[in-house]
Short mmCIF file of C-alpha atoms and ligand atoms in Angstrom, two decimals:
data_model
loop_
_atom_site.label_atom_id
_atom_site.label_comp_id
_atom_site.label_asym_id
_atom_site.label_seq_id
_atom_site.Cartn_x
_atom_site.Cartn_y
_atom_site.Cartn_z
CA MET H 27 103.72 150.89 124.59
CA LEU H 28 101.10 149.99 127.06
CA PRO H 29 102.01 148.88 130.58
CA ILE H 30 101.08 145.09 130.98
CA GLU H 31 98.26 145.99 133.63
CA GLU H 32 96.63 148.54 131.17
CA ALA H 33 96.73 146.02 128.31
CA LEU H 34 95.32 143.29 130.39
CA GLY H 35 92.53 145.68 131.87
CA ILE H 36 91.47 146.54 128.19
CA ILE H 37 91.60 142.82 127.19
CA LEU H 38 89.39 141.81 130.13
CA GLU H 39 86.89 144.58 129.75
CA LYS H 40 86.55 143.78 126.10
CA THR H 41 86.22 140.04 126.26
CA PRO H 42 82.67 138.92 126.25
CA GLN H 43 81.19 136.25 128.59
CA LEU H 44 79.78 133.03 127.52
CA GLU H 45 76.46 131.39 128.16
CA ALA H 46 75.84 128.64 130.45
CA GLU H 47 74.88 125.08 129.58
CA THR H 48 73.98 121.97 131.59
CA LEU H 49 75.96 118.87 131.06
CA PRO H 50 76.30 115.34 132.61
CA LEU H 51 78.81 115.26 135.50
CA PHE H 52 81.06 113.12 133.42
CA ASP H 53 81.72 115.73 130.85
CA VAL H 54 82.37 118.94 133.24
CA THR H 55 85.84 118.40 134.41
CA GLY H 56 87.78 121.58 133.65
CA ARG H 57 84.60 123.57 133.24
CA VAL H 58 83.65 126.52 135.27
CA LEU H 59 80.60 126.10 137.68
CA ARG H 60 77.96 128.65 137.07
CA ARG H 61 75.77 128.06 140.20
CA ASP H 62 76.69 127.42 143.82
CA ALA H 63 76.71 123.60 144.34
CA VAL H 64 74.80 122.96 147.51
CA SER H 65 74.81 119.70 149.77
CA ASP H 66 71.45 117.83 149.82
CA MET H 67 72.45 115.79 152.76
CA ASP H 68 74.86 115.50 155.81
CA LEU H 69 78.23 113.96 155.21
CA PRO H 70 78.60 111.43 156.50
CA PRO H 71 74.90 111.03 156.71
CA PHE H 72 75.21 108.85 159.92
CA ASP H 73 78.05 108.55 162.62
CA ARG H 74 80.42 106.14 160.60
CA ALA H 75 82.89 103.57 161.79
CA ARG H 76 86.62 104.43 160.87
CA MET H 77 87.98 101.00 161.71
CA ASP H 78 87.06 97.27 161.34
CA GLY H 79 86.46 96.06 164.80
CA PHE H 80 83.54 96.41 167.49
CA ALA H 81 81.35 99.07 168.57
CA PHE H 82 80.87 99.72 172.45
CA ARG H 83 79.17 102.09 174.83
CA SER H 84 82.33 103.79 176.20
CA ALA H 85 81.00 104.00 179.64
CA ASP H 86 80.97 100.18 179.60
CA THR H 87 84.69 100.04 179.01
CA LEU H 88 85.84 102.17 181.96
CA GLY H 89 88.33 100.38 184.24
CA ALA H 90 89.53 97.76 181.65
CA VAL H 91 93.12 97.32 182.10
CA ALA H 92 95.81 94.69 181.06
CA GLY H 93 95.31 91.80 183.21
CA TRP H 94 91.87 92.72 184.28
CA PRO H 95 89.86 92.69 180.87
CA ILE H 96 86.22 93.56 180.55
CA ARG H 97 83.99 90.96 178.77
CA PHE H 98 81.12 91.66 176.34
CA ARG H 99 78.67 89.75 174.52
CA THR H 100 78.29 90.29 170.68
CA ALA H 101 74.78 91.31 169.94
CA GLY H 102 75.09 91.42 166.05
CA GLU H 103 76.87 92.98 163.15
CA ALA H 104 77.16 96.27 161.17
CA ALA H 105 78.60 96.29 157.73
CA ALA H 106 78.99 99.05 155.04
CA GLY H 107 75.56 99.25 153.69
CA HIS H 108 73.93 97.09 156.51
CA ALA H 109 73.32 98.87 159.77
CA PHE H 110 72.62 97.02 163.04
CA THR H 111 69.01 97.70 163.69
CA GLY H 112 68.61 97.33 167.44
CA GLU H 113 70.07 99.64 170.12
CA LEU H 114 73.19 98.45 171.92
CA GLN H 115 72.56 97.28 175.62
CA PRO H 116 74.90 97.54 178.50
CA GLY H 117 77.44 94.61 178.44
CA GLU H 118 77.09 94.21 174.63
CA ALA H 119 79.21 94.99 171.67
CA VAL H 120 78.47 94.97 167.82
CA ARG H 121 80.89 93.57 165.27
CA ILE H 122 81.45 96.57 162.87
CA MET H 123 83.12 97.28 159.49
CA THR H 124 84.88 100.48 158.18
CA GLY H 125 82.00 102.67 156.76
CA ALA H 126 79.29 101.17 158.76
CA PRO H 127 76.79 103.22 160.70
CA VAL H 128 77.68 103.18 164.32
CA PRO H 129 74.53 101.57 166.00
CA ALA H 130 72.31 103.40 168.36
CA GLY H 131 73.50 103.47 171.93
CA ALA H 132 77.09 102.90 170.72
CA ASP H 133 79.59 105.86 171.09
CA ALA H 134 82.97 104.28 170.31
CA VAL H 135 84.83 101.79 168.09
CA GLN H 136 87.77 99.63 168.86
CA LYS H 137 89.84 98.14 166.15
CA ILE H 138 89.71 94.35 165.77
CA GLU H 139 93.61 93.98 166.36
CA VAL H 140 93.36 94.82 170.01
CA ILE H 141 90.30 92.79 170.78
CA ARG H 142 90.40 89.06 172.15
CA GLU H 143 87.77 86.91 170.73
CA LEU H 144 86.91 84.24 172.96
CA GLY H 145 84.31 82.30 170.77
CA GLU H 146 80.58 81.82 171.39
CA GLY H 147 80.06 85.56 170.75
CA LEU H 148 82.25 86.60 173.67
CA ILE H 149 85.03 89.26 173.44
CA GLU H 150 87.33 90.91 175.80
CA ILE H 151 88.93 94.35 175.88
CA GLU H 152 91.95 95.45 178.02
CA GLU H 153 91.84 99.23 177.63
CA PRO H 154 89.06 101.74 178.09
CA LEU H 155 87.52 103.56 175.07
CA ARG H 156 87.39 107.37 174.64
CA PRO H 157 83.75 108.47 173.60
CA GLY H 158 83.88 109.19 169.90
CA GLN H 159 86.92 107.03 169.15
CA PHE H 160 87.36 105.78 165.82
CA ILE H 161 84.07 107.41 164.68
CA THR H 162 83.37 110.08 161.97
CA PRO H 163 80.50 112.05 163.35
CA ARG H 164 77.43 112.65 161.15
CA GLY H 165 77.95 116.00 159.16
CA ILE H 166 81.46 116.65 160.09
CA GLU H 167 82.46 116.81 156.32
CA ALA H 168 79.39 118.61 155.06
CA ARG H 169 76.13 119.88 156.33
CA GLN H 170 72.87 119.81 154.52
CA GLY H 171 72.42 123.10 152.75
CA ASP H 172 75.69 124.47 152.87
CA ALA H 173 77.40 125.62 149.65
CA MET H 174 80.18 123.09 148.70
CA ALA H 175 81.77 124.83 145.67
CA LEU H 176 80.97 128.21 144.51
CA ALA H 177 80.00 129.60 141.13
CA GLY H 178 83.23 130.56 139.21
CA ALA H 179 85.17 127.54 140.71
CA VAL H 180 86.92 125.35 138.14
CA ILE H 181 85.77 121.80 138.32
CA THR H 182 88.75 119.85 139.23
CA PRO H 183 88.62 115.93 139.53
CA ALA H 184 88.26 116.49 143.49
CA VAL H 185 85.31 118.85 143.02
CA SER H 186 83.60 116.26 140.72
CA ALA H 187 83.74 113.91 143.61
CA VAL H 188 82.14 116.37 145.90
CA LEU H 189 79.32 117.02 143.08
CA ALA H 190 78.71 113.32 142.78
CA SER H 191 78.41 113.06 146.45
CA PHE H 192 75.52 115.58 146.53
CA GLY H 193 73.60 114.26 143.56
CA TYR H 194 74.76 116.57 140.87
CA ALA H 195 74.06 114.19 137.89
CA SER H 196 73.99 117.26 135.64
CA VAL H 197 75.86 120.45 136.26
CA CYS H 198 75.28 124.06 135.12
CA VAL H 199 78.54 125.15 133.72
CA SER H 200 79.98 127.85 131.30
CA LYS H 201 80.25 126.96 127.60
CA SER H 202 83.75 126.39 126.42
CA PRO H 203 85.31 129.03 124.46
CA ARG H 204 85.99 127.88 120.88
CA VAL H 205 89.35 129.14 120.02
CA ALA H 206 90.82 128.89 116.52
CA LEU H 207 94.42 128.63 116.30
CA LEU H 208 95.99 130.25 113.05
CA SER H 209 99.88 130.41 112.30
CA THR H 210 101.06 133.03 109.81
CA GLY H 211 104.31 132.58 108.12
CA SER H 212 105.44 131.81 104.69
CA GLU H 213 108.48 129.82 106.24
CA LEU H 214 106.11 127.36 107.94
CA VAL H 215 105.42 123.64 107.17
CA GLU H 216 103.27 121.05 109.03
CA VAL H 217 104.66 118.51 111.40
CA ASP H 218 104.50 115.76 108.93
CA GLN H 219 106.65 117.55 106.41
CA LYS H 220 110.39 117.78 106.02
CA PRO H 221 111.15 121.46 105.90
CA GLY H 222 112.98 122.93 102.87
CA ALA H 223 115.79 125.31 102.91
CA SER H 224 114.57 128.37 104.88
CA GLN H 225 111.60 126.72 106.35
CA ILE H 226 110.81 125.44 109.65
CA ARG H 227 107.90 123.41 111.21
CA ASN H 228 104.94 125.00 112.90
CA SER H 229 105.23 124.50 116.62
CA ASN H 230 103.04 127.19 118.13
CA THR H 231 99.85 125.47 117.17
CA TYR H 232 100.83 122.63 119.38
CA SER H 233 101.97 124.71 122.59
CA LEU H 234 98.83 126.79 122.24
CA SER H 235 96.50 123.98 121.73
CA GLY H 236 97.61 122.49 125.04
CA TYR H 237 97.63 125.86 126.84
CA VAL H 238 93.88 126.55 125.50
CA ALA H 239 92.64 123.17 126.54
CA ARG H 240 94.19 123.83 130.10
CA ALA H 241 92.28 127.04 130.35
CA GLY H 242 89.07 125.34 129.43
CA GLY H 243 88.95 126.27 125.79
CA LEU H 244 88.01 123.95 122.80
CA VAL H 245 90.65 124.10 120.01
CA VAL H 246 89.64 124.65 116.46
CA ARG H 247 92.73 124.26 114.12
CA SER H 248 92.95 126.67 111.59
CA GLY H 249 96.25 125.76 110.04
CA ILE H 250 98.99 127.78 108.70
CA VAL H 251 98.53 130.96 106.40
CA SER H 252 101.52 132.39 104.27
CA ASP H 253 102.42 136.06 104.65
CA ASP H 254 99.92 137.37 102.04
CA LEU H 255 97.33 139.83 102.83
CA ASP H 256 94.42 138.52 101.06
CA GLU H 257 95.16 134.93 102.27
CA THR H 258 95.53 136.25 105.94
CA LYS H 259 92.22 138.07 105.80
CA GLU H 260 90.36 135.03 104.32
CA ALA H 261 92.07 132.86 107.14
CA ILE H 262 91.04 135.18 109.77
CA MET H 263 87.34 135.23 108.30
CA ARG H 264 87.23 131.60 108.17
CA SER H 265 88.17 131.25 111.79
CA LEU H 266 85.80 133.77 112.97
CA GLN H 267 83.04 131.74 111.51
CA VAL H 268 83.86 128.82 113.75
CA ALA H 269 85.13 130.17 116.94
CA ASP H 270 84.58 132.73 119.68
CA VAL H 271 88.35 133.61 119.91
CA VAL H 272 90.94 133.66 117.21
CA ILE H 273 94.77 133.25 118.36
CA LEU H 274 97.12 134.17 115.57
CA SER H 275 100.93 133.54 115.92
CA GLY H 276 103.48 135.52 114.00
CA GLY H 277 103.13 138.51 111.63
CA VAL H 278 102.63 141.28 114.13
CA SER H 279 106.06 142.76 114.26
CA MET H 280 107.55 145.60 111.97
CA GLY H 281 108.74 143.66 109.05
CA ASP H 282 107.50 144.16 105.43
CA TYR H 283 105.55 140.77 105.77
CA ASP H 284 103.96 141.16 109.10
CA LEU H 285 100.44 141.52 107.86
CA VAL H 286 98.21 140.50 110.54
CA LYS H 287 97.46 144.13 111.79
CA PRO H 288 96.87 145.38 108.00
CA ALA H 289 94.56 142.30 107.57
CA LEU H 290 92.48 142.95 110.75
CA LEU H 291 92.03 146.70 109.99
CA GLU H 292 90.72 145.66 106.54
CA LEU H 293 88.32 143.40 108.18
CA GLY H 294 87.20 146.44 110.23
CA ALA H 295 88.48 145.26 113.33
CA GLU H 296 89.06 147.55 116.36
CA ILE H 297 92.64 147.14 117.39
CA LEU H 298 92.75 147.78 121.14
CA VAL H 299 96.19 146.61 122.02
CA GLU H 300 99.13 146.51 119.83
CA LYS H 301 102.39 147.18 121.83
CA VAL H 302 102.99 145.99 125.27
CA ALA H 303 105.75 147.13 127.68
CA MET H 304 107.11 143.65 128.16
CA HIS H 305 109.93 141.19 127.12
CA PRO H 306 109.46 138.96 125.39
CA GLY H 307 106.13 139.61 123.56
CA LYS H 308 106.17 143.32 123.01
CA PRO H 309 104.05 143.22 119.70
CA THR H 310 101.23 141.45 121.22
CA VAL H 311 97.87 142.43 119.55
CA PHE H 312 94.41 142.34 120.88
CA ALA H 313 91.52 143.19 118.60
CA ARG H 314 87.72 142.97 118.47
CA ILE H 315 85.67 142.23 115.34
CA GLY H 316 81.82 142.48 116.32
CA GLU H 317 81.36 140.17 119.41
CA LYS H 318 84.53 138.19 118.54
CA VAL H 319 87.99 138.76 119.85
CA VAL H 320 91.43 138.38 118.17
CA PHE H 321 94.73 137.87 119.89
CA GLY H 322 97.88 138.28 117.46
CA LEU H 323 100.61 136.89 119.41
CA PRO H 324 104.42 137.29 118.28
CA GLY H 325 105.56 134.19 116.22
CA ASN H 326 108.60 133.22 118.34
CA PRO H 327 107.73 130.25 120.35
CA VAL H 328 108.64 131.83 123.91
CA SER H 329 106.92 135.01 123.09
CA VAL H 330 103.81 132.93 122.28
CA ALA H 331 103.98 131.27 125.55
CA VAL H 332 104.68 134.46 127.72
CA SER H 333 101.92 136.44 125.81
CA PHE H 334 99.31 133.76 126.06
CA HIS H 335 99.79 133.18 129.75
CA LEU H 336 99.62 136.89 130.50
CA PHE H 337 96.86 137.91 128.31
CA ALA H 338 94.83 135.09 126.30
CA ARG H 339 94.71 132.86 129.39
CA PRO H 340 92.90 135.18 131.84
CA ALA H 341 90.78 136.26 128.95
CA LEU H 342 89.67 132.68 128.18
CA LEU H 343 88.86 132.23 132.03
CA LYS H 344 87.04 135.31 132.37
CA MET H 345 84.91 134.38 129.27
CA GLN H 346 83.86 131.35 131.32
CA GLN H 347 83.13 133.73 134.42
CA ALA H 348 85.94 131.90 136.55
CA THR H 349 86.71 133.40 139.81
CA GLU H 350 90.45 132.77 139.68
CA ILE H 351 91.68 133.96 136.40
CA HIS H 352 95.32 134.57 137.12
CA LEU H 353 98.26 132.33 137.55
CA PRO H 354 99.78 131.85 140.94
CA ARG H 355 102.61 133.99 141.73
CA ALA H 356 105.21 133.75 144.62
CA ARG H 357 108.10 135.46 146.00
CA VAL H 358 111.36 133.49 145.71
CA ILE H 359 115.16 133.58 145.68
CA ALA H 360 117.05 134.32 142.48
CA ALA H 361 119.42 131.55 142.35
CA ARG H 362 121.48 133.54 139.82
CA ALA H 363 121.73 137.12 138.64
CA ILE H 364 119.18 138.04 135.75
CA LYS H 365 119.13 140.81 133.30
CA GLY H 366 116.15 143.07 132.88
CA ALA H 367 114.87 144.83 129.87
CA PRO H 368 114.03 148.55 130.89
CA PRO H 369 111.83 150.16 130.20
CA ARG H 370 109.92 146.90 129.44
CA ARG H 371 109.08 144.35 132.41
CA SER H 372 110.99 141.19 131.68
CA HIS H 373 109.70 137.51 132.06
CA GLN H 374 112.52 135.02 132.25
CA PRO H 375 111.85 131.19 132.04
CA ALA H 376 113.14 129.47 135.00
CA ILE H 377 113.01 126.30 136.93
CA LEU H 378 112.32 126.03 140.59
CA THR H 379 114.56 124.41 142.98
CA ILE H 380 114.46 123.85 146.81
CA SER H 381 117.71 124.57 148.65
CA GLU H 382 117.67 124.34 152.42
CA GLY H 383 114.11 124.58 152.70
CA ARG H 384 113.95 127.62 150.52
CA ILE H 385 112.39 127.84 146.89
CA GLU H 386 115.04 129.27 144.40
CA ALA H 387 114.31 130.29 140.94
CA GLU H 388 117.08 129.53 138.40
CA PRO H 389 116.76 131.28 135.14
CA LEU H 390 117.09 128.94 132.29
CA LYS H 391 120.15 129.44 129.81
CA TRP H 392 118.19 130.27 126.60
CA SER H 393 119.46 131.70 123.45
CA GLY H 394 116.35 134.01 122.97
CA SER H 395 112.59 133.88 122.45
CA SER H 396 113.09 131.29 119.76
CA ASP H 397 114.53 128.87 122.07
CA LEU H 398 111.57 126.41 122.40
CA VAL H 399 114.01 123.76 123.40
CA ALA H 400 115.40 125.46 126.45
CA PHE H 401 111.86 126.69 127.32
CA MET H 402 110.56 123.23 127.47
CA ARG H 403 111.85 122.71 130.97
CA ALA H 404 110.32 126.12 132.27
CA GLU H 405 108.27 125.88 135.39
CA ALA H 406 108.00 129.70 136.03
CA LEU H 407 108.57 133.03 134.70
CA ILE H 408 110.83 135.32 136.79
CA VAL H 409 109.48 138.86 136.63
CA VAL H 410 111.98 141.40 136.26
CA PRO H 411 110.47 144.68 136.98
CA GLU H 412 110.65 147.44 134.19
CA ASP H 413 113.09 149.75 136.17
CA ARG H 414 115.57 147.04 136.87
CA GLU H 415 118.61 146.48 134.75
CA ARG H 416 119.72 143.54 136.78
CA ILE H 417 118.72 141.41 139.61
CA GLU H 418 121.57 139.99 141.84
CA THR H 419 121.89 136.31 143.03
CA GLY H 420 120.03 135.89 146.22
CA GLU H 421 117.52 138.72 145.87
CA ILE H 422 113.84 138.12 146.41
CA VAL H 423 112.05 137.90 142.97
CA GLU H 424 108.47 137.55 141.83
CA ILE H 425 107.65 134.53 139.83
CA ILE H 426 104.58 133.35 137.98
CA SER H 427 104.11 129.75 137.88
CA ILE H 428 103.28 128.29 134.40
CA ARG H 429 103.28 124.54 135.17
P1 LIG O 526 107.26 136.75 113.35
O1 LIG O 526 106.47 137.26 114.59
O2 LIG O 526 106.24 136.35 112.15
O3 LIG O 526 108.27 137.85 112.74
O4 LIG O 526 107.97 135.51 113.79
C1 LIG O 526 109.05 135.76 114.53
C2 LIG O 526 109.73 134.25 114.59
O5 LIG O 526 109.01 133.28 114.92
C3 LIG O 526 110.46 133.79 113.28
O6 LIG O 526 111.57 133.43 113.46
C4 LIG O 526 109.33 132.81 112.73
O7 LIG O 526 109.88 131.86 111.90
C5 LIG O 526 108.89 132.35 114.14
N1 LIG O 526 107.69 131.61 114.06
C6 LIG O 526 106.47 132.17 113.65
N2 LIG O 526 105.50 131.29 113.65
C7 LIG O 526 105.88 130.12 114.16
C8 LIG O 526 105.49 129.01 114.45
N3 LIG O 526 104.05 128.50 114.19
N4 LIG O 526 106.00 127.91 114.92
C9 LIG O 526 107.27 128.28 115.01
N5 LIG O 526 108.03 129.30 115.02
C10 LIG O 526 107.33 130.37 114.36
MG1 LIG O 527 106.22 135.91 110.15
#
C-alpha cells in the first residue's frame, strides 16, 4: 500500500504534458493559459468620471457652503465615448456622464443630485470638492506592459473579461485532455434501461464526466464493458485510440471478476500504482501504456469520487500545465465525532456549516462507499489522519473542498 503522497508523486511524474493551441477568446473559458497575458494599455486609459454630474476645477470650489453657493458656467458636455475637447477655464464646469473622460483642467466631479441647475447653463454648488473626487484615475486598474494573468492560470469568466480588455481576440492555451470513461461490470445497464434482477444502472460515467469537464477535460464516452478479459482489453484499446487518458471504474479489487489489472498487463501496460493507503479508494490503479495514462478507479460511486479528486483531477490539470492543481484545503471544526480507518487515511464526506462565525464540518450519515444518494450532498471531504482511530467533536480537522 502506497501512502497517498507517494502515489500522487508517481502519477504526476508519469503524466505527460499536452501541447498548446490558439483559440478564439470565446472558446477558452476553463482552459489553462500558456503565456502571460500582458496589458497593451493603461486601464482606465484616461481619468474617468465615476458619477453622472459635473466636472470642476476643485480649487474653484473652495469656500462653497450652504447658503453661500458658488456659481459656475457650463462650458460643454462629456459623455462616455465623447470627450469634451477644450480645457476647463476658471469658473467653468462641464456636464459629465459616468464613464466619460474628465476634461483637461478639471480634477473633481460632483454628482448631479447635489448640484442646483439655474437654467441658461448656470449651476451652483454648496460644498467644496476634494481633488480627485469621483474620478477613477488613469492606470489605477492596470498599467500598460504589466502581466495581468500568468501562464498556468485557469481562465475563469472574470479572467476572460480581462483578456478581452487587453485585446486578446485569440489566446494560447493548453489543449484539453481527451478523457475516455469506461465502466466495467457485468451488473451494469445504461441509464435508459430498467435493471433486471441483480443489475444496477451505470452512474459513475455521469459523475466522472462532470468532474472531468470541471478539470478542463473533454469526455469521450466508452460505455460499459462486462467482466470479460478479452472484452475489457478490447474496450481499453478502443478507448486509448481516441483519448489521452482512460478512466475506468470498477474491476480493480480482489474478486474473481476484477479484470482491469490483468487486462492492462496483457496489453503491456506498466502498472505504477495499485493500492493506496486511503479509505475509500484503496484499490486505485494508475498505469501507463506508451504516452497514454490509465486510471482504474474502484467501482463504488463514493470511492470513484474520492479517488478522482485526489489523483485524476490533479493529473488532468498537470497535463494542462496549470499552476494550481490541488483542491483547496482548510482547517475547520468537527461538528461530530468521526471514525478513522488506520493504517489508511480516511476521507469522510461532509457538509459545511457556519456556527457562531466558525466553519464546522459535519460528516454525512452514509451507509458506505456505495451510498451515492448521501454523497450527493457532500461539499467537502474530512481528512482523518492514518494514525487516528477517531476524531472527537470540536477538534480541528482538515477538509478538502470538492464543490
Ligand atoms: P467493483 O470495484 O467492480 O468490485 O465494484 C464495486 C461496487 O461498485 C459494486 O457494487 C458495483 O456494482 C459498483 N459499481 C461498479 N461500477 C459502477 C458504475 N459504473 N456505476 C455504479 N456502480 C458501480
Ligand atoms: Mg465490478
